[in-house]
Amino acid sequence: MPAPADREAPRAGAVAPELPSTFLPAATYRSLPEPRGFRTIFGASIILTATAIGSGEFVLWPYLTSQVGLVLMWTAVLGFFIQYVLNMEIERYTLATGETAVSGFTRIWAPLGVIITVLAVVPSLWPGWATGAATTLTYVVGGGDPVLIAIVGMVAIGSALTLSKLVYRTVEQVELVLVGGIAVFLVVAAFVGTTGADWLAFGASFRHVGTLPPIEEVGGVAALLGAIAFAGAGGGNNLVQSNWVRDKGMGMGAFLPRVVSPFTGKEEAAAATGHMFLDDEDNRRRWKGWWRVANVEQFFTFFVLGCGTLIIMSVLAYATVYGMSLPAGEFDFIRAQGEVFGERFGAWFRTAFWIAGTIALFSTQLGTMDWVSRMAADTLKVSFFRGSTKVTESRIYFAMVWLLIAAGSTILLVGFQEPLVLILISSSAGGVVMFLYSMMLIYTNRRFLPRSIRLGGWRLPMMLFAVVFYGYFSIALLVEQFGKVF
């Protein structure tokens, strides 16, 4: 039988794998593009890293360290490595098909993509990072209304995204600058604000591997789950690595439409359902090139840079506010860190610390608004508006951006203004989402992809461990919450 016109004809010895087409259109066949070098794909993980820095690295882990010291650092490093493996399985699916991982879940069962998106998006309506950035900015300037500053900041982000010709490129470039500034501060802070004894204490903390302090000392299961889930990016954020890889033009993502401004860019109406490549020698060679460079980029940009940031910030918290009696209230441990820095090293260091915090939290709010809008836009387009030429992914994206601004502003104006509480709500719910989609990734990457590139080797037991890891804390969270109700 001749090959259909939209499919590449199989070559001798090639295997033609099929994506399930019960709920989404069948994939067409195209050859995998030639892999590109590290320099051309650098930055594919920088948005993920930027969102991680402002949640777990600057807020949650220093907060836990201020309460219990460094005894939980083993869970932070482990959590980061699990997320590196998890992120690469998300990338695996998109590099191979061009589709997002959420579209892959939709191929399992139509409602799955929508369910995961709702569970990921709803907790992120809470504007904890915008409020946190506004709060630390008031420390720098000596006063101001955090609510007003947070709302103005979100509107500024929305305006910049709306006017961007190619949204991914704008977000990537902004986040590169912001992360670069934070990295400079951290290098200085590590030399100025810590001692050899602090780093020896960090090394000694790994003697506690496998043990946890009493739950009440870390603020409950929600705080612990949130910190572990956000040791890295956390929640649905990791899933949007698919969208960033696609917009970066990596692997089969080179053939899929990108999010552009409906005002300054040329839109494409097609839904981002994917392609498959024939499992032959040429495509396997290209795949090895893509997989190698994607792993290197993710490992250094996400794991090394992100985990290094978390460690430095936690050791700084240990060196300054661990053991101190901090007054109750929002972000008091961050204010206290800055004040201790000012007493020990001068007012310049206190100000630099708070400015770095403002930048970190602002970068997270920018990344969060981008990833939430991307996930929602991709899911809605693929699930409900595949045939529409008017409802494009780009238009849904920008509608979501401004919906987030409206929802976040409303939440702040009605009185939910404490940044740490808002961040804990987002992060603990995110841990439950990670438990669910870890299982789905194992299924899609074992069942849907060409046999030669399926999830296997040491990564399979790591993914199974991720299910157990996030599942344990998610169940503990549910038990704790039901205990409070009943």
Coordinates of C-alpha atoms in Angstrom, one line a residue:
M1 CA 0.0 0.0 0.0
P2 CA 1.5 3.4 -0.9
A3 CA 2.3 5.8 1.9
P4 CA -0.2 8.6 2.5
A5 CA 0.8 12.0 1.1
D6 CA 1.4 13.4 4.5
R7 CA 3.7 10.7 5.6
E8 CA 7.3 9.9 4.8
A9 CA 7.6 6.6 3.0
P10 CA 9.4 4.0 5.2
R11 CA 12.9 3.1 4.2
A12 CA 14.3 -0.4 4.2
G13 CA 14.7 -1.6 7.8
A14 CA 12.7 1.4 9.2
V15 CA 10.0 0.9 11.8
A16 CA 7.0 3.3 11.7
P17 CA 5.7 3.8 15.3
E18 CA 2.3 5.3 15.9
L19 CA 1.0 7.8 18.4
P20 CA -2.5 6.8 19.7
S21 CA -5.1 8.6 17.7
T22 CA -8.4 7.8 19.5
F23 CA -8.6 11.3 21.1
L24 CA -6.2 13.4 19.0
P25 CA -5.3 13.3 15.3
A26 CA -2.7 10.7 14.1
A27 CA 0.9 12.0 13.9
T28 CA 2.4 12.6 10.5
Y29 CA 5.9 11.4 9.7
R30 CA 8.9 13.6 9.2
S31 CA 12.6 13.1 9.5
L32 CA 14.1 14.4 12.8
P33 CA 16.1 17.6 12.1
E34 CA 19.8 17.5 12.4
P35 CA 20.9 18.3 16.0
R36 CA 22.3 21.7 16.8
G37 CA 25.2 22.7 19.1
F38 CA 25.0 23.6 22.7
R39 CA 25.5 27.3 22.0
T40 CA 22.4 27.5 19.8
I41 CA 20.1 25.8 22.3
F42 CA 21.5 27.3 25.5
G43 CA 18.7 29.0 27.4
A44 CA 16.0 26.3 26.8
S45 CA 16.1 25.7 30.6
I46 CA 16.8 29.2 31.8
I47 CA 13.1 30.2 32.3
L48 CA 12.6 27.0 34.4
T49 CA 15.7 27.9 36.5
A50 CA 14.5 31.5 36.9
T51 CA 11.1 30.4 38.3
A52 CA 12.9 28.0 40.6
I53 CA 15.2 30.6 42.1
G54 CA 12.4 32.8 43.3
S55 CA 10.3 30.1 45.0
G56 CA 12.3 27.3 46.5
E57 CA 15.7 28.8 46.4
F58 CA 15.1 32.3 47.8
V59 CA 12.0 31.7 49.9
L60 CA 11.0 28.2 51.0
W61 CA 14.4 26.6 51.6
P62 CA 15.9 29.6 53.5
Y63 CA 12.7 29.7 55.5
L64 CA 13.1 26.0 56.5
T65 CA 16.8 26.5 57.2
S66 CA 15.9 29.4 59.6
Q67 CA 13.7 26.9 61.5
V68 CA 15.6 23.7 61.6
G69 CA 19.1 24.4 60.2
L70 CA 20.6 22.4 57.3
V71 CA 19.3 18.9 58.3
L72 CA 17.0 18.8 55.3
M73 CA 19.5 19.7 52.6
W74 CA 19.7 16.1 51.5
T75 CA 16.1 16.3 50.4
A76 CA 16.8 19.5 48.5
V77 CA 19.6 18.0 46.5
L78 CA 17.7 14.8 45.9
G79 CA 14.6 16.8 44.9
F80 CA 16.6 18.8 42.4
F81 CA 18.1 15.7 40.8
I82 CA 14.7 14.0 40.6
Q83 CA 13.4 17.1 38.8
Y84 CA 16.4 17.0 36.4
V85 CA 15.4 13.4 35.5
L86 CA 11.7 14.4 35.3
N87 CA 12.4 17.4 33.1
M88 CA 14.4 15.2 30.7
E89 CA 11.4 12.8 30.4
I90 CA 9.3 15.8 29.6
E91 CA 11.8 16.9 27.0
R92 CA 12.1 13.3 25.6
Y93 CA 8.5 13.3 24.6
T94 CA 8.6 16.7 22.9
L95 CA 12.0 16.2 21.2
A96 CA 10.5 13.0 19.7
T97 CA 7.1 14.3 18.7
G98 CA 7.0 18.1 18.9
E99 CA 3.9 17.9 21.1
T100 CA 3.8 18.9 24.7
A101 CA 3.7 16.3 27.4
V102 CA 0.2 17.4 28.3
S103 CA -0.9 16.6 24.7
G104 CA 0.6 13.2 25.3
F105 CA -1.6 12.8 28.4
T106 CA -4.6 13.8 26.2
R107 CA -3.7 10.9 23.9
I108 CA -4.1 8.5 26.8
W109 CA -7.6 9.8 27.7
A110 CA -9.2 13.0 26.4
P111 CA -9.9 14.6 29.8
L112 CA -6.4 13.9 31.3
G113 CA -4.7 16.9 29.7
V114 CA -7.5 19.3 30.9
I115 CA -7.5 17.8 34.4
I116 CA -3.7 18.1 34.8
T117 CA -3.8 21.7 33.5
V118 CA -6.6 22.7 35.9
L119 CA -4.8 21.2 38.8
A120 CA -1.5 22.9 37.8
V121 CA -3.0 26.3 36.9
V122 CA -5.4 27.0 39.8
P123 CA -2.8 27.0 42.6
S124 CA -0.7 29.4 40.5
L125 CA -3.5 32.0 40.4
W126 CA -2.1 33.1 43.8
P127 CA 0.3 35.9 43.2
G128 CA 2.8 35.0 46.0
W129 CA 5.9 35.9 44.0
A130 CA 4.6 39.3 42.9
T131 CA 3.7 40.1 46.5
G132 CA 7.1 38.8 47.7
A133 CA 9.0 41.0 45.2
A134 CA 6.9 44.0 46.2
T135 CA 7.5 43.3 49.9
T136 CA 11.3 43.0 49.5
L137 CA 11.3 46.2 47.3
T138 CA 9.6 48.1 50.2
Y139 CA 12.6 47.0 52.4
V140 CA 15.0 48.5 49.8
V141 CA 13.2 51.9 49.4
G142 CA 12.0 52.1 53.0
G143 CA 8.3 51.8 52.6
G144 CA 5.4 51.6 50.1
D145 CA 2.2 49.6 49.5
P146 CA 3.2 46.0 48.5
V147 CA -0.3 45.4 47.0
L148 CA -0.1 48.4 44.7
I149 CA 3.5 47.6 43.7
A150 CA 2.6 43.9 43.0
I151 CA -0.3 44.8 40.8
V152 CA 1.8 47.4 38.9
G153 CA 4.5 44.7 38.4
M154 CA 2.0 42.2 37.0
V155 CA 0.6 44.8 34.6
A156 CA 4.1 45.6 33.5
I157 CA 4.8 41.9 32.8
G158 CA 1.6 41.5 30.9
S159 CA 2.3 44.6 28.8
A160 CA 5.8 43.4 27.9
L161 CA 4.6 40.0 26.9
T162 CA 1.7 41.4 24.8
L163 CA 4.0 43.6 22.8
S164 CA 6.7 40.9 22.2
K165 CA 6.9 39.7 18.6
L166 CA 8.1 36.3 19.7
V167 CA 7.2 35.7 23.3
Y168 CA 9.7 32.9 24.1
R169 CA 12.7 35.0 23.0
T170 CA 11.6 38.0 25.1
V171 CA 11.1 35.9 28.2
E172 CA 14.3 34.0 27.7
Q173 CA 16.4 37.2 27.2
V174 CA 14.9 38.9 30.3
E175 CA 15.4 35.9 32.5
L176 CA 19.0 35.5 31.3
V177 CA 19.7 39.0 32.5
L178 CA 17.9 38.5 35.8
V179 CA 19.5 35.2 36.6
G180 CA 22.9 36.6 35.6
G181 CA 22.4 39.5 38.1
I182 CA 21.4 37.0 40.9
A183 CA 24.4 34.8 40.1
V184 CA 26.8 37.7 40.6
F185 CA 25.3 38.5 44.0
L186 CA 25.5 34.9 45.1
V187 CA 29.2 34.7 44.2
V188 CA 29.8 37.8 46.3
A189 CA 27.5 36.6 49.1
A190 CA 29.2 33.2 49.3
F191 CA 32.6 34.9 50.0
V192 CA 31.4 37.7 52.2
G193 CA 28.5 36.3 54.1
T194 CA 29.5 32.8 55.0
T195 CA 32.5 31.1 56.7
G196 CA 34.3 27.8 56.4
A197 CA 32.4 26.6 59.5
D198 CA 29.1 27.2 57.7
W199 CA 30.1 25.1 54.8
L200 CA 31.4 22.4 57.1
A201 CA 28.0 22.3 58.7
F202 CA 26.5 22.0 55.2
G203 CA 28.7 19.0 54.5
A204 CA 27.9 17.5 57.8
S205 CA 24.2 17.8 57.1
F206 CA 24.3 14.8 54.8
R207 CA 24.8 12.6 57.8
H208 CA 21.0 13.1 58.2
V209 CA 20.2 11.4 54.9
G210 CA 17.0 9.4 55.3
T211 CA 15.8 11.2 58.4
L212 CA 13.3 14.1 58.8
P213 CA 12.9 16.5 61.7
P214 CA 9.5 16.6 63.5
I215 CA 6.9 17.9 61.1
E216 CA 5.7 20.7 63.4
E217 CA 9.3 22.2 63.4
V218 CA 9.1 22.8 59.7
G219 CA 5.5 24.3 59.6
G220 CA 3.6 21.1 58.8
V221 CA 3.4 18.7 55.9
A222 CA 2.3 21.5 53.5
A223 CA 5.5 23.5 54.1
L224 CA 7.7 20.4 53.8
L225 CA 6.0 19.1 50.6
G226 CA 6.1 22.6 49.1
A227 CA 9.8 22.9 49.7
I228 CA 10.6 19.5 48.3
A229 CA 8.4 20.0 45.3
F230 CA 9.9 23.5 44.7
A231 CA 13.5 22.3 45.2
G232 CA 13.7 23.2 41.5
A233 CA 10.8 24.5 39.6
G234 CA 7.9 22.5 40.9
G235 CA 4.3 21.8 40.1
G236 CA 3.0 22.2 36.6
N237 CA 6.0 24.4 35.8
N238 CA 8.2 21.5 34.9
L239 CA 5.6 20.3 32.3
V240 CA 6.0 23.6 30.3
Q241 CA 9.6 22.7 29.6
S242 CA 7.9 21.0 26.6
N243 CA 6.6 24.4 25.4
W244 CA 9.9 26.1 25.8
V245 CA 11.8 23.3 24.0
R246 CA 9.2 23.5 21.2
D247 CA 9.5 27.3 20.9
K248 CA 13.3 26.9 20.9
G249 CA 13.0 24.7 17.8
M250 CA 14.6 21.7 19.3
G251 CA 14.0 18.2 17.8
M252 CA 10.6 17.7 16.2
G253 CA 9.5 21.0 17.9
A254 CA 11.0 22.8 14.9
F255 CA 7.9 21.9 12.9
L256 CA 5.3 23.2 15.4
P257 CA 3.9 26.8 15.7
R258 CA 5.3 29.2 18.3
V259 CA 3.5 31.7 20.5
V260 CA 3.6 35.2 19.0
S261 CA 1.9 38.5 19.8
P262 CA -1.4 38.9 17.9
F263 CA -0.4 42.5 17.5
T264 CA 3.2 42.4 16.4
G265 CA 3.8 38.8 15.2
K266 CA 2.4 36.5 12.5
E267 CA 0.1 33.9 14.1
E268 CA -0.4 30.3 13.1
A269 CA -3.9 28.8 13.6
A270 CA -2.9 25.1 13.6
A271 CA -3.1 23.1 16.8
A272 CA 0.3 21.9 18.1
T273 CA -0.3 18.2 17.5
G274 CA 2.9 16.4 16.6
H275 CA 4.9 14.3 14.2
M276 CA 6.8 11.1 14.5
F277 CA 10.0 10.0 12.9
L278 CA 10.8 6.6 11.4
D279 CA 12.9 4.4 13.7
D280 CA 15.8 4.0 11.3
E281 CA 19.6 4.4 11.4
D282 CA 19.6 8.1 10.3
N283 CA 16.9 9.2 12.7
R284 CA 18.5 7.3 15.6
R285 CA 21.8 9.1 14.9
R286 CA 20.1 12.5 14.9
W287 CA 18.2 11.5 18.1
K288 CA 21.4 10.7 20.0
G289 CA 22.8 14.1 19.0
W290 CA 19.6 15.9 20.3
W291 CA 19.4 13.8 23.5
R292 CA 23.1 14.5 24.3
V293 CA 22.9 18.3 23.9
A294 CA 19.6 18.6 25.6
N295 CA 20.9 16.6 28.7
V296 CA 24.0 18.8 28.9
E297 CA 22.0 22.0 28.6
Q298 CA 19.4 20.9 31.3
F299 CA 22.1 19.5 33.6
F300 CA 24.2 22.7 33.8
T301 CA 21.5 25.3 33.4
F302 CA 18.9 23.7 35.7
F303 CA 20.6 21.3 38.0
V304 CA 24.0 22.9 38.6
L305 CA 22.9 26.5 38.5
G306 CA 19.6 26.0 40.3
C307 CA 20.9 23.6 43.0
G308 CA 23.9 25.8 43.6
T309 CA 21.7 28.8 44.1
L310 CA 19.5 26.8 46.6
I311 CA 22.6 25.7 48.6
I312 CA 24.2 29.1 48.8
M313 CA 20.9 30.8 49.9
S314 CA 20.3 28.1 52.5
V315 CA 23.8 28.4 53.9
L316 CA 23.4 32.1 54.0
A317 CA 20.2 31.6 56.1
Y318 CA 22.1 29.2 58.4
A319 CA 24.9 31.7 58.8
T320 CA 22.6 34.6 59.7
V321 CA 19.2 33.8 61.2
Y322 CA 19.2 30.1 62.2
G323 CA 18.5 30.0 65.9
M324 CA 17.1 33.5 66.1
S325 CA 13.7 34.2 67.5
L326 CA 11.9 35.8 64.5
P327 CA 8.7 37.7 65.1
A328 CA 5.5 36.3 63.4
G329 CA 4.6 37.9 60.1
E330 CA 5.3 37.9 56.4
F331 CA 8.8 37.5 55.2
D332 CA 10.3 38.4 58.6
F333 CA 13.1 35.9 58.1
I334 CA 14.1 37.6 54.9
R335 CA 14.0 41.0 56.6
A336 CA 16.0 39.6 59.5
Q337 CA 18.6 38.2 57.1
G338 CA 19.1 41.6 55.5
E339 CA 19.4 43.3 58.9
V340 CA 22.0 40.8 60.1
F341 CA 23.9 41.4 56.8
G342 CA 23.8 45.1 57.4
E343 CA 25.1 44.7 60.9
R344 CA 27.9 42.4 59.9
F345 CA 29.0 43.7 56.5
G346 CA 27.5 47.1 56.0
A347 CA 24.3 48.6 54.7
W348 CA 25.4 47.9 51.1
F349 CA 25.2 44.2 51.6
R350 CA 21.7 44.4 53.2
T351 CA 20.5 46.5 50.3
A352 CA 22.1 44.1 47.7
F353 CA 20.4 41.1 49.4
W354 CA 17.0 42.6 49.2
I355 CA 17.5 43.8 45.7
A356 CA 18.6 40.3 44.7
G357 CA 15.4 39.0 46.4
T358 CA 13.2 41.4 44.5
I359 CA 14.8 40.3 41.2
A360 CA 14.5 36.6 42.0
L361 CA 10.8 36.9 43.0
F362 CA 10.0 39.1 40.0
S363 CA 11.7 36.6 37.7
T364 CA 9.6 33.9 39.2
Q365 CA 6.4 35.9 38.7
L366 CA 7.3 36.5 35.0
G367 CA 8.1 32.8 34.5
T368 CA 4.9 31.7 36.2
M369 CA 2.7 34.0 34.2
D370 CA 4.4 32.7 31.0
W371 CA 4.2 29.0 31.9
V372 CA 0.6 29.0 33.2
S373 CA -0.6 30.8 30.1
R374 CA 1.4 28.5 27.8
M375 CA 0.0 25.4 29.4
A376 CA -3.6 26.6 29.3
A377 CA -3.3 27.8 25.8
D378 CA -1.8 24.6 24.4
T379 CA -4.3 22.4 26.3
L380 CA -7.4 24.5 25.2
K381 CA -6.3 24.7 21.6
V382 CA -5.5 21.0 21.3
S383 CA -8.5 19.8 23.2
F384 CA -11.3 22.2 22.2
F385 CA -10.3 24.5 19.3
R386 CA -8.2 22.3 17.0
G387 CA -10.2 23.2 13.9
S388 CA -10.7 26.9 14.7
T389 CA -8.8 29.5 12.7
K390 CA -9.9 32.4 14.9
V391 CA -9.1 30.8 18.3
T392 CA -5.3 30.5 18.0
E393 CA -2.9 29.4 20.7
S394 CA -1.3 32.8 20.8
R395 CA -4.7 34.5 21.4
I396 CA -5.6 32.1 24.2
Y397 CA -2.1 32.7 25.7
F398 CA -2.6 36.5 25.9
A399 CA -6.1 36.1 27.3
M400 CA -4.7 33.9 30.0
V401 CA -2.0 36.4 30.8
W402 CA -4.5 39.2 31.5
L403 CA -6.8 36.7 33.3
L404 CA -4.0 35.9 35.7
I405 CA -3.4 39.6 36.3
A406 CA -7.0 40.2 37.0
A407 CA -7.3 37.1 39.3
G408 CA -4.1 38.0 41.1
S409 CA -5.1 41.6 41.6
T410 CA -8.5 40.5 42.9
I411 CA -6.9 38.1 45.4
L412 CA -4.6 40.8 46.7
L413 CA -7.3 43.5 46.9
V414 CA -9.7 41.3 48.9
G415 CA -7.1 40.7 51.6
F416 CA -4.9 37.7 50.8
Q417 CA -1.6 39.5 50.9
E418 CA 0.9 37.5 52.9
P419 CA 3.5 36.2 50.4
L420 CA 4.7 33.2 52.3
V421 CA 1.2 31.9 52.8
L422 CA 0.4 32.4 49.1
I423 CA 3.7 30.6 48.0
L424 CA 3.0 27.7 50.4
I425 CA -0.5 27.3 48.8
S426 CA 1.0 27.1 45.3
S427 CA 3.9 24.9 46.2
S428 CA 2.2 22.2 48.3
A429 CA -0.6 21.8 45.7
G430 CA 2.2 21.6 43.0
G431 CA 3.7 18.6 44.8
V432 CA 0.4 16.6 44.3
V433 CA 0.4 17.5 40.6
M434 CA 3.9 16.2 40.2
F435 CA 2.9 12.9 41.8
L436 CA 0.2 12.5 39.2
Y437 CA 2.1 13.5 36.0
S438 CA 5.2 11.5 37.0
M439 CA 3.1 8.3 36.5
M440 CA 1.7 9.6 33.2
L441 CA 5.2 10.3 31.8
I442 CA 6.3 6.8 32.5
Y443 CA 3.3 5.5 30.5
T444 CA 3.7 7.8 27.5
N445 CA 7.4 7.4 27.3
R446 CA 7.3 3.7 27.6
R447 CA 4.3 3.1 25.3
F448 CA 4.1 5.9 22.7
L449 CA 7.7 6.5 21.5
P450 CA 9.9 4.5 19.1
R451 CA 11.4 1.5 20.9
S452 CA 15.0 2.7 20.5
I453 CA 14.4 5.9 22.4
R454 CA 11.9 4.8 25.1
L455 CA 12.4 5.6 28.8
G456 CA 14.6 2.8 30.2
G457 CA 17.9 2.1 31.9
W458 CA 18.7 3.9 35.2
R459 CA 16.1 6.6 34.4
L460 CA 13.2 4.2 34.7
P461 CA 13.8 3.4 38.4
M462 CA 14.5 7.1 39.1
M463 CA 11.1 7.9 37.6
L464 CA 9.4 5.2 39.7
F465 CA 11.2 6.6 42.7
A466 CA 9.8 10.0 41.8
V467 CA 6.3 8.6 41.9
V468 CA 6.9 7.1 45.4
F469 CA 8.7 10.3 46.6
Y470 CA 6.0 12.8 45.6
G471 CA 3.2 10.3 46.4
Y472 CA 4.4 9.8 50.0
F473 CA 4.3 13.5 50.8
S474 CA 1.1 14.1 48.8
I475 CA -0.7 11.4 50.8
A476 CA 0.7 12.8 54.0
L477 CA -0.6 16.2 53.0
L478 CA -4.1 14.9 52.4
V479 CA -4.1 13.0 55.7
E480 CA -3.1 16.1 57.5
Q481 CA -5.7 18.3 55.8
F482 CA -8.5 15.7 56.4
G483 CA -7.4 15.5 60.0
K484 CA -7.9 19.2 60.4
V485 CA -11.4 19.0 58.9
F486 CA -12.6 15.9 60.9

